[in-house]
JSON list of C-alpha atoms in Angstrom, two decimals:
[
{"chain": "A", "resi": 1135, "resn": "GLU", "atom": "CA", "xyz": [50.28, -36.57, 11.63]},
{"chain": "A", "resi": 1136, "resn": "THR", "atom": "CA", "xyz": [52.89, -33.83, 11.32]},
{"chain": "A", "resi": 1137, "resn": "GLY", "atom": "CA", "xyz": [50.56, -30.84, 11.00]},
{"chain": "A", "resi": 1138, "resn": "VAL", "atom": "CA", "xyz": [51.43, -30.42, 7.31]},
{"chain": "A", "resi": 1139, "resn": "THR", "atom": "CA", "xyz": [48.81, -31.73, 4.86]},
{"chain": "A", "resi": 1140, "resn": "GLN", "atom": "CA", "xyz": [49.35, -32.20, 1.15]},
{"chain": "A", "resi": 1141, "resn": "THR", "atom": "CA", "xyz": [46.72, -32.87, -1.50]},
{"chain": "A", "resi": 1142, "resn": "PRO", "atom": "CA", "xyz": [46.35, -34.80, -3.64]},
{"chain": "A", "resi": 1143, "resn": "ARG", "atom": "CA", "xyz": [48.41, -37.77, -2.50]},
{"chain": "A", "resi": 1144, "resn": "HIS", "atom": "CA", "xyz": [48.69, -39.10, -6.04]},
{"chain": "A", "resi": 1145, "resn": "LEU", "atom": "CA", "xyz": [48.40, -37.32, -9.38]},
{"chain": "A", "resi": 1146, "resn": "VAL", "atom": "CA", "xyz": [48.72, -38.53, -12.95]},
{"chain": "A", "resi": 1147, "resn": "MET", "atom": "CA", "xyz": [48.80, -35.84, -15.60]},
{"chain": "A", "resi": 1148, "resn": "GLY", "atom": "CA", "xyz": [49.52, -35.53, -19.28]},
{"chain": "A", "resi": 1149, "resn": "MET", "atom": "CA", "xyz": [52.24, -33.29, -20.60]},
{"chain": "A", "resi": 1150, "resn": "THR", "atom": "CA", "xyz": [49.72, -30.71, -21.82]},
{"chain": "A", "resi": 1151, "resn": "ASN", "atom": "CA", "xyz": [47.68, -30.57, -18.60]},
{"chain": "A", "resi": 1152, "resn": "LYS", "atom": "CA", "xyz": [47.65, -27.89, -15.93]},
{"chain": "A", "resi": 1153, "resn": "LYS", "atom": "CA", "xyz": [47.33, -28.99, -12.33]},
{"chain": "A", "resi": 1154, "resn": "SER", "atom": "CA", "xyz": [48.13, -27.68, -8.85]},
{"chain": "A", "resi": 1155, "resn": "LEU", "atom": "CA", "xyz": [49.52, -29.24, -5.71]},
{"chain": "A", "resi": 1156, "resn": "LYS", "atom": "CA", "xyz": [48.30, -27.91, -2.38]},
{"chain": "A", "resi": 1157, "resn": "CYS", "atom": "CA", "xyz": [49.99, -27.75, 1.00]},
{"chain": "A", "resi": 1158, "resn": "GLU", "atom": "CA", "xyz": [48.47, -26.55, 4.27]},
{"chain": "A", "resi": 1159, "resn": "GLN", "atom": "CA", "xyz": [50.16, -26.24, 7.65]},
{"chain": "A", "resi": 1160, "resn": "HIS", "atom": "CA", "xyz": [48.43, -25.85, 11.01]},
{"chain": "A", "resi": 1161, "resn": "LEU", "atom": "CA", "xyz": [51.56, -25.20, 13.04]},
{"chain": "A", "resi": 1162, "resn": "GLY", "atom": "CA", "xyz": [51.79, -21.41, 12.89]},
{"chain": "A", "resi": 1163, "resn": "HIS", "atom": "CA", "xyz": [55.14, -21.61, 11.10]},
{"chain": "A", "resi": 1164, "resn": "ASN", "atom": "CA", "xyz": [56.51, -18.68, 9.13]},
{"chain": "A", "resi": 1165, "resn": "ALA", "atom": "CA", "xyz": [58.42, -20.51, 6.40]},
{"chain": "A", "resi": 1166, "resn": "MET", "atom": "CA", "xyz": [57.24, -23.05, 3.82]},
{"chain": "A", "resi": 1167, "resn": "TYR", "atom": "CA", "xyz": [59.16, -25.12, 1.30]},
{"chain": "A", "resi": 1168, "resn": "TRP", "atom": "CA", "xyz": [58.77, -27.30, -1.77]},
{"chain": "A", "resi": 1169, "resn": "TYR", "atom": "CA", "xyz": [61.16, -30.22, -2.24]},
{"chain": "A", "resi": 1170, "resn": "LYS", "atom": "CA", "xyz": [61.43, -32.72, -5.07]},
{"chain": "A", "resi": 1171, "resn": "GLN", "atom": "CA", "xyz": [62.37, -36.32, -4.32]},
{"chain": "A", "resi": 1172, "resn": "SER", "atom": "CA", "xyz": [63.46, -38.44, -7.29]},
{"chain": "A", "resi": 1173, "resn": "ALA", "atom": "CA", "xyz": [64.75, -41.98, -7.20]},
{"chain": "A", "resi": 1174, "resn": "LYS", "atom": "CA", "xyz": [68.44, -42.28, -6.33]},
{"chain": "A", "resi": 1175, "resn": "LYS", "atom": "CA", "xyz": [68.94, -38.52, -5.97]},
{"chain": "A", "resi": 1176, "resn": "PRO", "atom": "CA", "xyz": [69.17, -36.32, -2.88]},
{"chain": "A", "resi": 1177, "resn": "LEU", "atom": "CA", "xyz": [66.14, -34.27, -1.99]},
{"chain": "A", "resi": 1178, "resn": "GLU", "atom": "CA", "xyz": [66.19, -31.11, -4.03]},
{"chain": "A", "resi": 1179, "resn": "LEU", "atom": "CA", "xyz": [65.04, -27.84, -2.53]},
{"chain": "A", "resi": 1180, "resn": "MET", "atom": "CA", "xyz": [62.86, -26.07, -5.10]},
{"chain": "A", "resi": 1181, "resn": "PHE", "atom": "CA", "xyz": [61.36, -23.01, -3.43]},
{"chain": "A", "resi": 1182, "resn": "VAL", "atom": "CA", "xyz": [61.31, -21.31, -0.04]},
{"chain": "A", "resi": 1183, "resn": "TYR", "atom": "CA", "xyz": [58.76, -18.83, 1.20]},
{"chain": "A", "resi": 1184, "resn": "SER", "atom": "CA", "xyz": [59.47, -16.86, 4.36]},
{"chain": "A", "resi": 1185, "resn": "LEU", "atom": "CA", "xyz": [56.72, -14.61, 5.72]},
{"chain": "A", "resi": 1186, "resn": "GLU", "atom": "CA", "xyz": [54.83, -15.21, 2.45]},
{"chain": "A", "resi": 1187, "resn": "GLU", "atom": "CA", "xyz": [57.67, -13.88, 0.31]},
{"chain": "A", "resi": 1188, "resn": "ARG", "atom": "CA", "xyz": [59.63, -16.11, -2.02]},
{"chain": "A", "resi": 1189, "resn": "VAL", "atom": "CA", "xyz": [63.20, -16.05, -0.77]},
{"chain": "A", "resi": 1190, "resn": "GLU", "atom": "CA", "xyz": [64.73, -18.94, -2.69]},
{"chain": "A", "resi": 1191, "resn": "ASN", "atom": "CA", "xyz": [64.29, -20.38, -6.15]},
{"chain": "A", "resi": 1192, "resn": "ASN", "atom": "CA", "xyz": [66.86, -23.03, -6.94]},
{"chain": "A", "resi": 1193, "resn": "SER", "atom": "CA", "xyz": [66.94, -22.69, -10.72]},
{"chain": "A", "resi": 1194, "resn": "VAL", "atom": "CA", "xyz": [63.62, -24.45, -11.08]},
{"chain": "A", "resi": 1195, "resn": "PRO", "atom": "CA", "xyz": [62.12, -24.48, -14.61]},
{"chain": "A", "resi": 1196, "resn": "SER", "atom": "CA", "xyz": [59.29, -22.04, -15.19]},
{"chain": "A", "resi": 1197, "resn": "ARG", "atom": "CA", "xyz": [56.83, -24.90, -15.78]},
{"chain": "A", "resi": 1198, "resn": "PHE", "atom": "CA", "xyz": [56.75, -25.04, -11.96]},
{"chain": "A", "resi": 1199, "resn": "SER", "atom": "CA", "xyz": [55.12, -21.96, -10.46]},
{"chain": "A", "resi": 1200, "resn": "PRO", "atom": "CA", "xyz": [54.73, -21.58, -6.69]},
{"chain": "A", "resi": 1201, "resn": "GLU", "atom": "CA", "xyz": [52.17, -19.47, -4.89]},
{"chain": "A", "resi": 1202, "resn": "CYS", "atom": "CA", "xyz": [51.90, -18.59, -1.21]},
{"chain": "A", "resi": 1203, "resn": "PRO", "atom": "CA", "xyz": [48.66, -16.66, -0.59]},
{"chain": "A", "resi": 1204, "resn": "ASN", "atom": "CA", "xyz": [49.07, -16.68, 3.20]},
{"chain": "A", "resi": 1205, "resn": "SER", "atom": "CA", "xyz": [51.30, -18.17, 5.86]},
{"chain": "A", "resi": 1206, "resn": "SER", "atom": "CA", "xyz": [49.29, -21.40, 6.09]},
{"chain": "A", "resi": 1207, "resn": "HIS", "atom": "CA", "xyz": [48.97, -22.32, 2.42]},
{"chain": "A", "resi": 1208, "resn": "LEU", "atom": "CA", "xyz": [51.41, -23.10, -0.35]},
{"chain": "A", "resi": 1209, "resn": "PHE", "atom": "CA", "xyz": [50.64, -24.17, -3.90]},
{"chain": "A", "resi": 1210, "resn": "LEU", "atom": "CA", "xyz": [52.72, -25.54, -6.74]},
{"chain": "A", "resi": 1211, "resn": "HIS", "atom": "CA", "xyz": [51.15, -24.88, -10.13]},
{"chain": "A", "resi": 1212, "resn": "LEU", "atom": "CA", "xyz": [52.21, -27.28, -12.87]},
{"chain": "A", "resi": 1213, "resn": "HIS", "atom": "CA", "xyz": [51.95, -26.88, -16.63]},
{"chain": "A", "resi": 1214, "resn": "THR", "atom": "CA", "xyz": [53.48, -28.57, -19.68]},
{"chain": "A", "resi": 1215, "resn": "LEU", "atom": "CA", "xyz": [55.53, -30.94, -17.54]},
{"chain": "A", "resi": 1216, "resn": "GLN", "atom": "CA", "xyz": [57.93, -33.55, -18.85]},
{"chain": "A", "resi": 1217, "resn": "PRO", "atom": "CA", "xyz": [58.10, -37.26, -17.94]},
{"chain": "A", "resi": 1218, "resn": "GLU", "atom": "CA", "xyz": [61.34, -36.59, -16.01]},
{"chain": "A", "resi": 1219, "resn": "ASP", "atom": "CA", "xyz": [59.32, -34.37, -13.66]},
{"chain": "A", "resi": 1220, "resn": "SER", "atom": "CA", "xyz": [57.68, -37.49, -12.27]},
{"chain": "A", "resi": 1221, "resn": "ALA", "atom": "CA", "xyz": [58.67, -37.60, -8.60]},
{"chain": "A", "resi": 1222, "resn": "LEU", "atom": "CA", "xyz": [57.45, -37.24, -5.04]},
{"chain": "A", "resi": 1223, "resn": "TYR", "atom": "CA", "xyz": [56.87, -33.58, -4.22]},
{"chain": "A", "resi": 1224, "resn": "LEU", "atom": "CA", "xyz": [57.21, -32.76, -0.55]},
{"chain": "A", "resi": 1225, "resn": "CYS", "atom": "CA", "xyz": [56.04, -29.67, 1.27]},
{"chain": "A", "resi": 1226, "resn": "ALA", "atom": "CA", "xyz": [57.57, -28.61, 4.58]},
{"chain": "A", "resi": 1227, "resn": "SER", "atom": "CA", "xyz": [57.18, -25.80, 7.07]},
{"chain": "A", "resi": 1228, "resn": "SER", "atom": "CA", "xyz": [59.43, -24.48, 9.81]},
{"chain": "A", "resi": 1229, "resn": "GLN", "atom": "CA", "xyz": [59.79, -21.97, 12.58]},
{"chain": "A", "resi": 1230, "resn": "GLY", "atom": "CA", "xyz": [63.39, -21.99, 13.68]},
{"chain": "A", "resi": 1231, "resn": "ARG", "atom": "CA", "xyz": [65.65, -24.92, 12.89]},
{"chain": "A", "resi": 1232, "resn": "GLU", "atom": "CA", "xyz": [63.12, -27.77, 12.82]},
{"chain": "A", "resi": 1233, "resn": "ALA", "atom": "CA", "xyz": [61.19, -28.58, 9.64]},
{"chain": "A", "resi": 1234, "resn": "PHE", "atom": "CA", "xyz": [58.02, -30.64, 9.46]},
{"chain": "A", "resi": 1235, "resn": "PHE", "atom": "CA", "xyz": [57.10, -32.44, 6.24]},
{"chain": "A", "resi": 1236, "resn": "GLY", "atom": "CA", "xyz": [53.85, -33.43, 4.63]},
{"chain": "A", "resi": 1237, "resn": "GLN", "atom": "CA", "xyz": [53.26, -36.90, 3.23]},
{"chain": "A", "resi": 1238, "resn": "GLY", "atom": "CA", "xyz": [53.98, -35.77, -0.29]},
{"chain": "A", "resi": 1239, "resn": "THR", "atom": "CA", "xyz": [52.24, -35.89, -3.65]},
{"chain": "A", "resi": 1240, "resn": "ARG", "atom": "CA", "xyz": [53.35, -38.70, -5.95]},
{"chain": "A", "resi": 1241, "resn": "LEU", "atom": "CA", "xyz": [53.29, -37.13, -9.42]},
{"chain": "A", "resi": 1242, "resn": "THR", "atom": "CA", "xyz": [53.41, -39.17, -12.60]},
{"chain": "A", "resi": 1243, "resn": "VAL", "atom": "CA", "xyz": [53.67, -37.36, -15.94]},
{"chain": "A", "resi": 1244, "resn": "VAL", "atom": "CA", "xyz": [52.56, -39.43, -18.93]},
{"chain": "B", "resi": 886, "resn": "GLY", "atom": "CA", "xyz": [78.88, -25.35, -0.51]},
{"chain": "B", "resi": 887, "resn": "ASP", "atom": "CA", "xyz": [77.38, -27.36, 2.32]},
{"chain": "B", "resi": 888, "resn": "SER", "atom": "CA", "xyz": [76.99, -31.09, 1.76]},
{"chain": "B", "resi": 889, "resn": "VAL", "atom": "CA", "xyz": [76.10, -34.34, 3.52]},
{"chain": "B", "resi": 890, "resn": "THR", "atom": "CA", "xyz": [77.50, -37.77, 2.72]},
{"chain": "B", "resi": 891, "resn": "GLN", "atom": "CA", "xyz": [75.80, -40.96, 3.85]},
{"chain": "B", "resi": 892, "resn": "MET", "atom": "CA", "xyz": [76.77, -44.57, 3.49]},
{"chain": "B", "resi": 893, "resn": "GLU", "atom": "CA", "xyz": [75.25, -46.36, 0.53]},
{"chain": "B", "resi": 894, "resn": "GLY", "atom": "CA", "xyz": [72.49, -48.82, 1.21]},
{"chain": "B", "resi": 895, "resn": "PRO", "atom": "CA", "xyz": [70.66, -50.96, 1.52]},
{"chain": "B", "resi": 896, "resn": "VAL", "atom": "CA", "xyz": [71.66, -52.01, 5.00]},
{"chain": "B", "resi": 897, "resn": "THR", "atom": "CA", "xyz": [70.23, -55.46, 5.73]},
{"chain": "B", "resi": 898, "resn": "LEU", "atom": "CA", "xyz": [70.03, -56.65, 9.33]},
{"chain": "B", "resi": 899, "resn": "SER", "atom": "CA", "xyz": [68.30, -59.29, 11.39]},
{"chain": "B", "resi": 900, "resn": "GLU", "atom": "CA", "xyz": [65.99, -58.24, 14.19]},
{"chain": "B", "resi": 901, "resn": "GLU", "atom": "CA", "xyz": [67.83, -57.26, 17.41]},
{"chain": "B", "resi": 902, "resn": "ALA", "atom": "CA", "xyz": [71.08, -56.51, 15.55]},
{"chain": "B", "resi": 903, "resn": "PHE", "atom": "CA", "xyz": [73.10, -53.35, 16.19]},
{"chain": "B", "resi": 904, "resn": "LEU", "atom": "CA", "xyz": [72.70, -50.56, 13.65]},
{"chain": "B", "resi": 905, "resn": "THR", "atom": "CA", "xyz": [75.14, -47.90, 12.52]},
{"chain": "B", "resi": 906, "resn": "ILE", "atom": "CA", "xyz": [74.50, -45.60, 9.58]},
{"chain": "B", "resi": 907, "resn": "ASN", "atom": "CA", "xyz": [77.41, -43.28, 8.88]},
{"chain": "B", "resi": 908, "resn": "CYS", "atom": "CA", "xyz": [76.98, -39.61, 8.07]},
{"chain": "B", "resi": 909, "resn": "THR", "atom": "CA", "xyz": [79.62, -36.94, 7.52]},
{"chain": "B", "resi": 910, "resn": "TYR", "atom": "CA", "xyz": [79.12, -33.34, 6.56]},
{"chain": "B", "resi": 911, "resn": "THR", "atom": "CA", "xyz": [80.86, -30.31, 5.13]},
{"chain": "B", "resi": 912, "resn": "ALA", "atom": "CA", "xyz": [79.64, -26.91, 6.22]},
{"chain": "B", "resi": 913, "resn": "THR", "atom": "CA", "xyz": [80.75, -23.42, 6.99]},
{"chain": "B", "resi": 914, "resn": "GLY", "atom": "CA", "xyz": [79.81, -22.09, 10.38]},
{"chain": "B", "resi": 915, "resn": "TYR", "atom": "CA", "xyz": [77.93, -24.18, 12.94]},
{"chain": "B", "resi": 916, "resn": "PRO", "atom": "CA", "xyz": [75.03, -26.04, 11.41]},
{"chain": "B", "resi": 917, "resn": "SER", "atom": "CA", "xyz": [72.36, -28.02, 13.19]},
{"chain": "B", "resi": 918, "resn": "LEU", "atom": "CA", "xyz": [72.29, -31.73, 12.32]},
{"chain": "B", "resi": 919, "resn": "PHE", "atom": "CA", "xyz": [69.27, -33.97, 11.84]},
{"chain": "B", "resi": 920, "resn": "TRP", "atom": "CA", "xyz": [68.20, -37.49, 11.08]},
{"chain": "B", "resi": 921, "resn": "TYR", "atom": "CA", "xyz": [64.90, -37.89, 9.25]},
{"chain": "B", "resi": 922, "resn": "VAL", "atom": "CA", "xyz": [63.11, -41.18, 8.56]},
{"chain": "B", "resi": 923, "resn": "GLN", "atom": "CA", "xyz": [60.82, -41.99, 5.66]},
{"chain": "B", "resi": 924, "resn": "TYR", "atom": "CA", "xyz": [58.53, -45.00, 5.90]},
{"chain": "B", "resi": 925, "resn": "PRO", "atom": "CA", "xyz": [57.12, -46.48, 2.67]},
{"chain": "B", "resi": 926, "resn": "GLY", "atom": "CA", "xyz": [54.59, -44.20, 1.03]},
{"chain": "B", "resi": 927, "resn": "GLU", "atom": "CA", "xyz": [55.11, -41.43, 3.57]},
{"chain": "B", "resi": 928, "resn": "GLY", "atom": "CA", "xyz": [56.85, -38.09, 3.87]},
{"chain": "B", "resi": 929, "resn": "LEU", "atom": "CA", "xyz": [59.86, -37.40, 6.07]},
{"chain": "B", "resi": 930, "resn": "GLN", "atom": "CA", "xyz": [59.59, -37.44, 9.85]},
{"chain": "B", "resi": 931, "resn": "LEU", "atom": "CA", "xyz": [62.15, -35.87, 12.14]},
{"chain": "B", "resi": 932, "resn": "LEU", "atom": "CA", "xyz": [63.81, -38.66, 14.12]},
{"chain": "B", "resi": 933, "resn": "LEU", "atom": "CA", "xyz": [66.37, -36.69, 16.16]},
{"chain": "B", "resi": 934, "resn": "LYS", "atom": "CA", "xyz": [68.50, -33.58, 16.10]},
{"chain": "B", "resi": 935, "resn": "ALA", "atom": "CA", "xyz": [71.56, -31.90, 17.62]},
{"chain": "B", "resi": 936, "resn": "THR", "atom": "CA", "xyz": [72.26, -28.21, 17.50]},
{"chain": "B", "resi": 937, "resn": "LYS", "atom": "CA", "xyz": [75.85, -27.90, 18.75]},
{"chain": "B", "resi": 938, "resn": "ALA", "atom": "CA", "xyz": [79.06, -29.86, 19.10]},
{"chain": "B", "resi": 939, "resn": "ASP", "atom": "CA", "xyz": [78.97, -32.84, 21.50]},
{"chain": "B", "resi": 940, "resn": "ASP", "atom": "CA", "xyz": [75.16, -32.75, 21.69]},
{"chain": "B", "resi": 941, "resn": "LYS", "atom": "CA", "xyz": [73.54, -36.18, 21.56]},
{"chain": "B", "resi": 942, "resn": "GLY", "atom": "CA", "xyz": [70.16, -36.48, 19.93]},
{"chain": "B", "resi": 943, "resn": "SER", "atom": "CA", "xyz": [68.00, -39.47, 20.83]},
{"chain": "B", "resi": 944, "resn": "ASN", "atom": "CA", "xyz": [64.53, -40.80, 20.08]},
{"chain": "B", "resi": 945, "resn": "LYS", "atom": "CA", "xyz": [62.85, -44.23, 19.93]},
{"chain": "B", "resi": 946, "resn": "GLY", "atom": "CA", "xyz": [66.12, -45.97, 20.83]},
{"chain": "B", "resi": 947, "resn": "PHE", "atom": "CA", "xyz": [68.10, -44.19, 18.10]},
{"chain": "B", "resi": 948, "resn": "GLU", "atom": "CA", "xyz": [71.05, -41.96, 19.00]},
{"chain": "B", "resi": 949, "resn": "ALA", "atom": "CA", "xyz": [73.50, -39.72, 17.20]},
{"chain": "B", "resi": 950, "resn": "THR", "atom": "CA", "xyz": [76.27, -37.47, 18.55]},
{"chain": "B", "resi": 951, "resn": "TYR", "atom": "CA", "xyz": [77.40, -34.23, 16.89]},
{"chain": "B", "resi": 952, "resn": "ARG", "atom": "CA", "xyz": [81.16, -34.67, 16.42]},
{"chain": "B", "resi": 953, "resn": "LYS", "atom": "CA", "xyz": [82.72, -31.45, 15.23]},
{"chain": "B", "resi": 954, "resn": "GLU", "atom": "CA", "xyz": [86.26, -32.81, 15.18]},
{"chain": "B", "resi": 955, "resn": "THR", "atom": "CA", "xyz": [85.33, -35.57, 12.72]},
{"chain": "B", "resi": 956, "resn": "THR", "atom": "CA", "xyz": [82.40, -33.67, 11.11]},
{"chain": "B", "resi": 957, "resn": "SER", "atom": "CA", "xyz": [80.20, -36.69, 11.70]},
{"chain": "B", "resi": 958, "resn": "PHE", "atom": "CA", "xyz": [76.71, -37.51, 12.97]},
{"chain": "B", "resi": 959, "resn": "HIS", "atom": "CA", "xyz": [76.42, -41.29, 12.83]},
{"chain": "B", "resi": 960, "resn": "LEU", "atom": "CA", "xyz": [73.07, -42.89, 13.63]},
{"chain": "B", "resi": 961, "resn": "GLU", "atom": "CA", "xyz": [73.03, -45.87, 16.01]},
{"chain": "B", "resi": 962, "resn": "LYS", "atom": "CA", "xyz": [70.51, -48.20, 17.56]},
{"chain": "B", "resi": 963, "resn": "GLY", "atom": "CA", "xyz": [71.31, -51.07, 19.86]},
{"chain": "B", "resi": 964, "resn": "SER", "atom": "CA", "xyz": [68.58, -53.47, 18.77]},
{"chain": "B", "resi": 965, "resn": "VAL", "atom": "CA", "xyz": [66.62, -52.91, 15.57]},
{"chain": "B", "resi": 966, "resn": "GLN", "atom": "CA", "xyz": [63.07, -54.09, 14.93]},
{"chain": "B", "resi": 967, "resn": "VAL", "atom": "CA", "xyz": [61.28, -55.03, 11.73]},
{"chain": "B", "resi": 968, "resn": "SER", "atom": "CA", "xyz": [59.25, -51.83, 12.11]},
{"chain": "B", "resi": 969, "resn": "ASP", "atom": "CA", "xyz": [62.47, -49.79, 11.78]},
{"chain": "B", "resi": 970, "resn": "SER", "atom": "CA", "xyz": [62.67, -50.72, 8.08]},
{"chain": "B", "resi": 971, "resn": "ALA", "atom": "CA", "xyz": [62.65, -47.38, 6.28]},
{"chain": "B", "resi": 972, "resn": "VAL", "atom": "CA", "xyz": [64.91, -44.89, 4.53]},
{"chain": "B", "resi": 973, "resn": "TYR", "atom": "CA", "xyz": [67.03, -42.71, 6.83]},
{"chain": "B", "resi": 974, "resn": "PHE", "atom": "CA", "xyz": [68.24, -39.26, 5.77]},
{"chain": "B", "resi": 975, "resn": "CYS", "atom": "CA", "xyz": [71.00, -37.27, 7.40]},
{"chain": "B", "resi": 976, "resn": "ALA", "atom": "CA", "xyz": [70.66, -33.51, 7.00]},
{"chain": "B", "resi": 977, "resn": "LEU", "atom": "CA", "xyz": [72.22, -30.26, 8.08]},
{"chain": "B", "resi": 978, "resn": "SER", "atom": "CA", "xyz": [70.67, -26.86, 8.45]},
{"chain": "B", "resi": 979, "resn": "ALA", "atom": "CA", "xyz": [72.23, -23.48, 8.31]},
{"chain": "B", "resi": 980, "resn": "MET", "atom": "CA", "xyz": [69.80, -20.77, 9.27]},
{"chain": "B", "resi": 981, "resn": "ASN", "atom": "CA", "xyz": [69.46, -17.93, 6.84]},
{"chain": "B", "resi": 982, "resn": "THR", "atom": "CA", "xyz": [67.58, -14.81, 7.74]},
{"chain": "B", "resi": 983, "resn": "GLY", "atom": "CA", "xyz": [64.31, -16.16, 9.06]},
{"chain": "B", "resi": 984, "resn": "PHE", "atom": "CA", "xyz": [64.30, -19.60, 7.45]},
{"chain": "B", "resi": 985, "resn": "GLN", "atom": "CA", "xyz": [66.38, -22.72, 7.45]},
{"chain": "B", "resi": 986, "resn": "LYS", "atom": "CA", "xyz": [67.95, -24.36, 4.47]},
{"chain": "B", "resi": 987, "resn": "LEU", "atom": "CA", "xyz": [68.13, -28.12, 4.86]},
{"chain": "B", "resi": 988, "resn": "VAL", "atom": "CA", "xyz": [70.78, -30.02, 2.92]},
{"chain": "B", "resi": 989, "resn": "PHE", "atom": "CA", "xyz": [70.12, -33.76, 2.73]},
{"chain": "B", "resi": 990, "resn": "GLY", "atom": "CA", "xyz": [72.20, -36.82, 2.11]},
{"chain": "B", "resi": 991, "resn": "THR", "atom": "CA", "xyz": [71.03, -39.35, -0.46]},
{"chain": "B", "resi": 992, "resn": "GLY", "atom": "CA", "xyz": [69.36, -41.56, 2.15]},
{"chain": "B", "resi": 993, "resn": "THR", "atom": "CA", "xyz": [70.15, -45.06, 3.40]},
{"chain": "B", "resi": 994, "resn": "ARG", "atom": "CA", "xyz": [67.57, -47.80, 3.14]},
{"chain": "B", "resi": 995, "resn": "LEU", "atom": "CA", "xyz": [67.39, -50.11, 6.16]},
{"chain": "B", "resi": 996, "resn": "LEU", "atom": "CA", "xyz": [65.82, -53.56, 5.80]},
{"chain": "B", "resi": 997, "resn": "VAL", "atom": "CA", "xyz": [65.26, -55.55, 8.99]},
{"chain": "B", "resi": 998, "resn": "SER", "atom": "CA", "xyz": [64.21, -59.18, 8.74]},
{"chain": "B", "resi": 999, "resn": "PRO", "atom": "CA", "xyz": [62.58, -61.26, 11.50]}
]
């Protein structure tokens, strides 16, 4: 248990669906992150929120839309995804130089 | 830009063997260095870290020393167990204003057999 909880753990969605991934941290951290982990590729940083403001967007397609309503919660809204978006999506939080990760959501786009 | 290079896997060892997983980095400034471990079906867990040159991070029998002169942070363990089978990620972090930006290697899968 790392103090970062992601739901759901698994998600299968069609290309026309809209779904959301949720991340919650109970560590009092001030920064939260979304990463994408695909097979045989390095982890890709998608978005960073610091003090609830988006401070980094690494050229992520607009079909991924993050939301950070408060310092404990982070969402990733998904719509009209492609099969190549199938991956493990990891949330992390940090305060200082140490990041803590959730268990991830395994997303399959069919 | 900053980058991390890890040895390709998988690394296959018998129980009680010595483990080394190589990691080198390229970075401007003075990053912190990390090893994360990912067990099957799980997220990443911080295994150990080092924040300045010559620091040695250690945890659960694993060690790594921050070598600035060779820009390396190799992971070692004297005697591996079957339960150590996982994917190991080397990473560096350069703090930006108020948040850290982790750069990961591609990961090295370790398989330990009884």
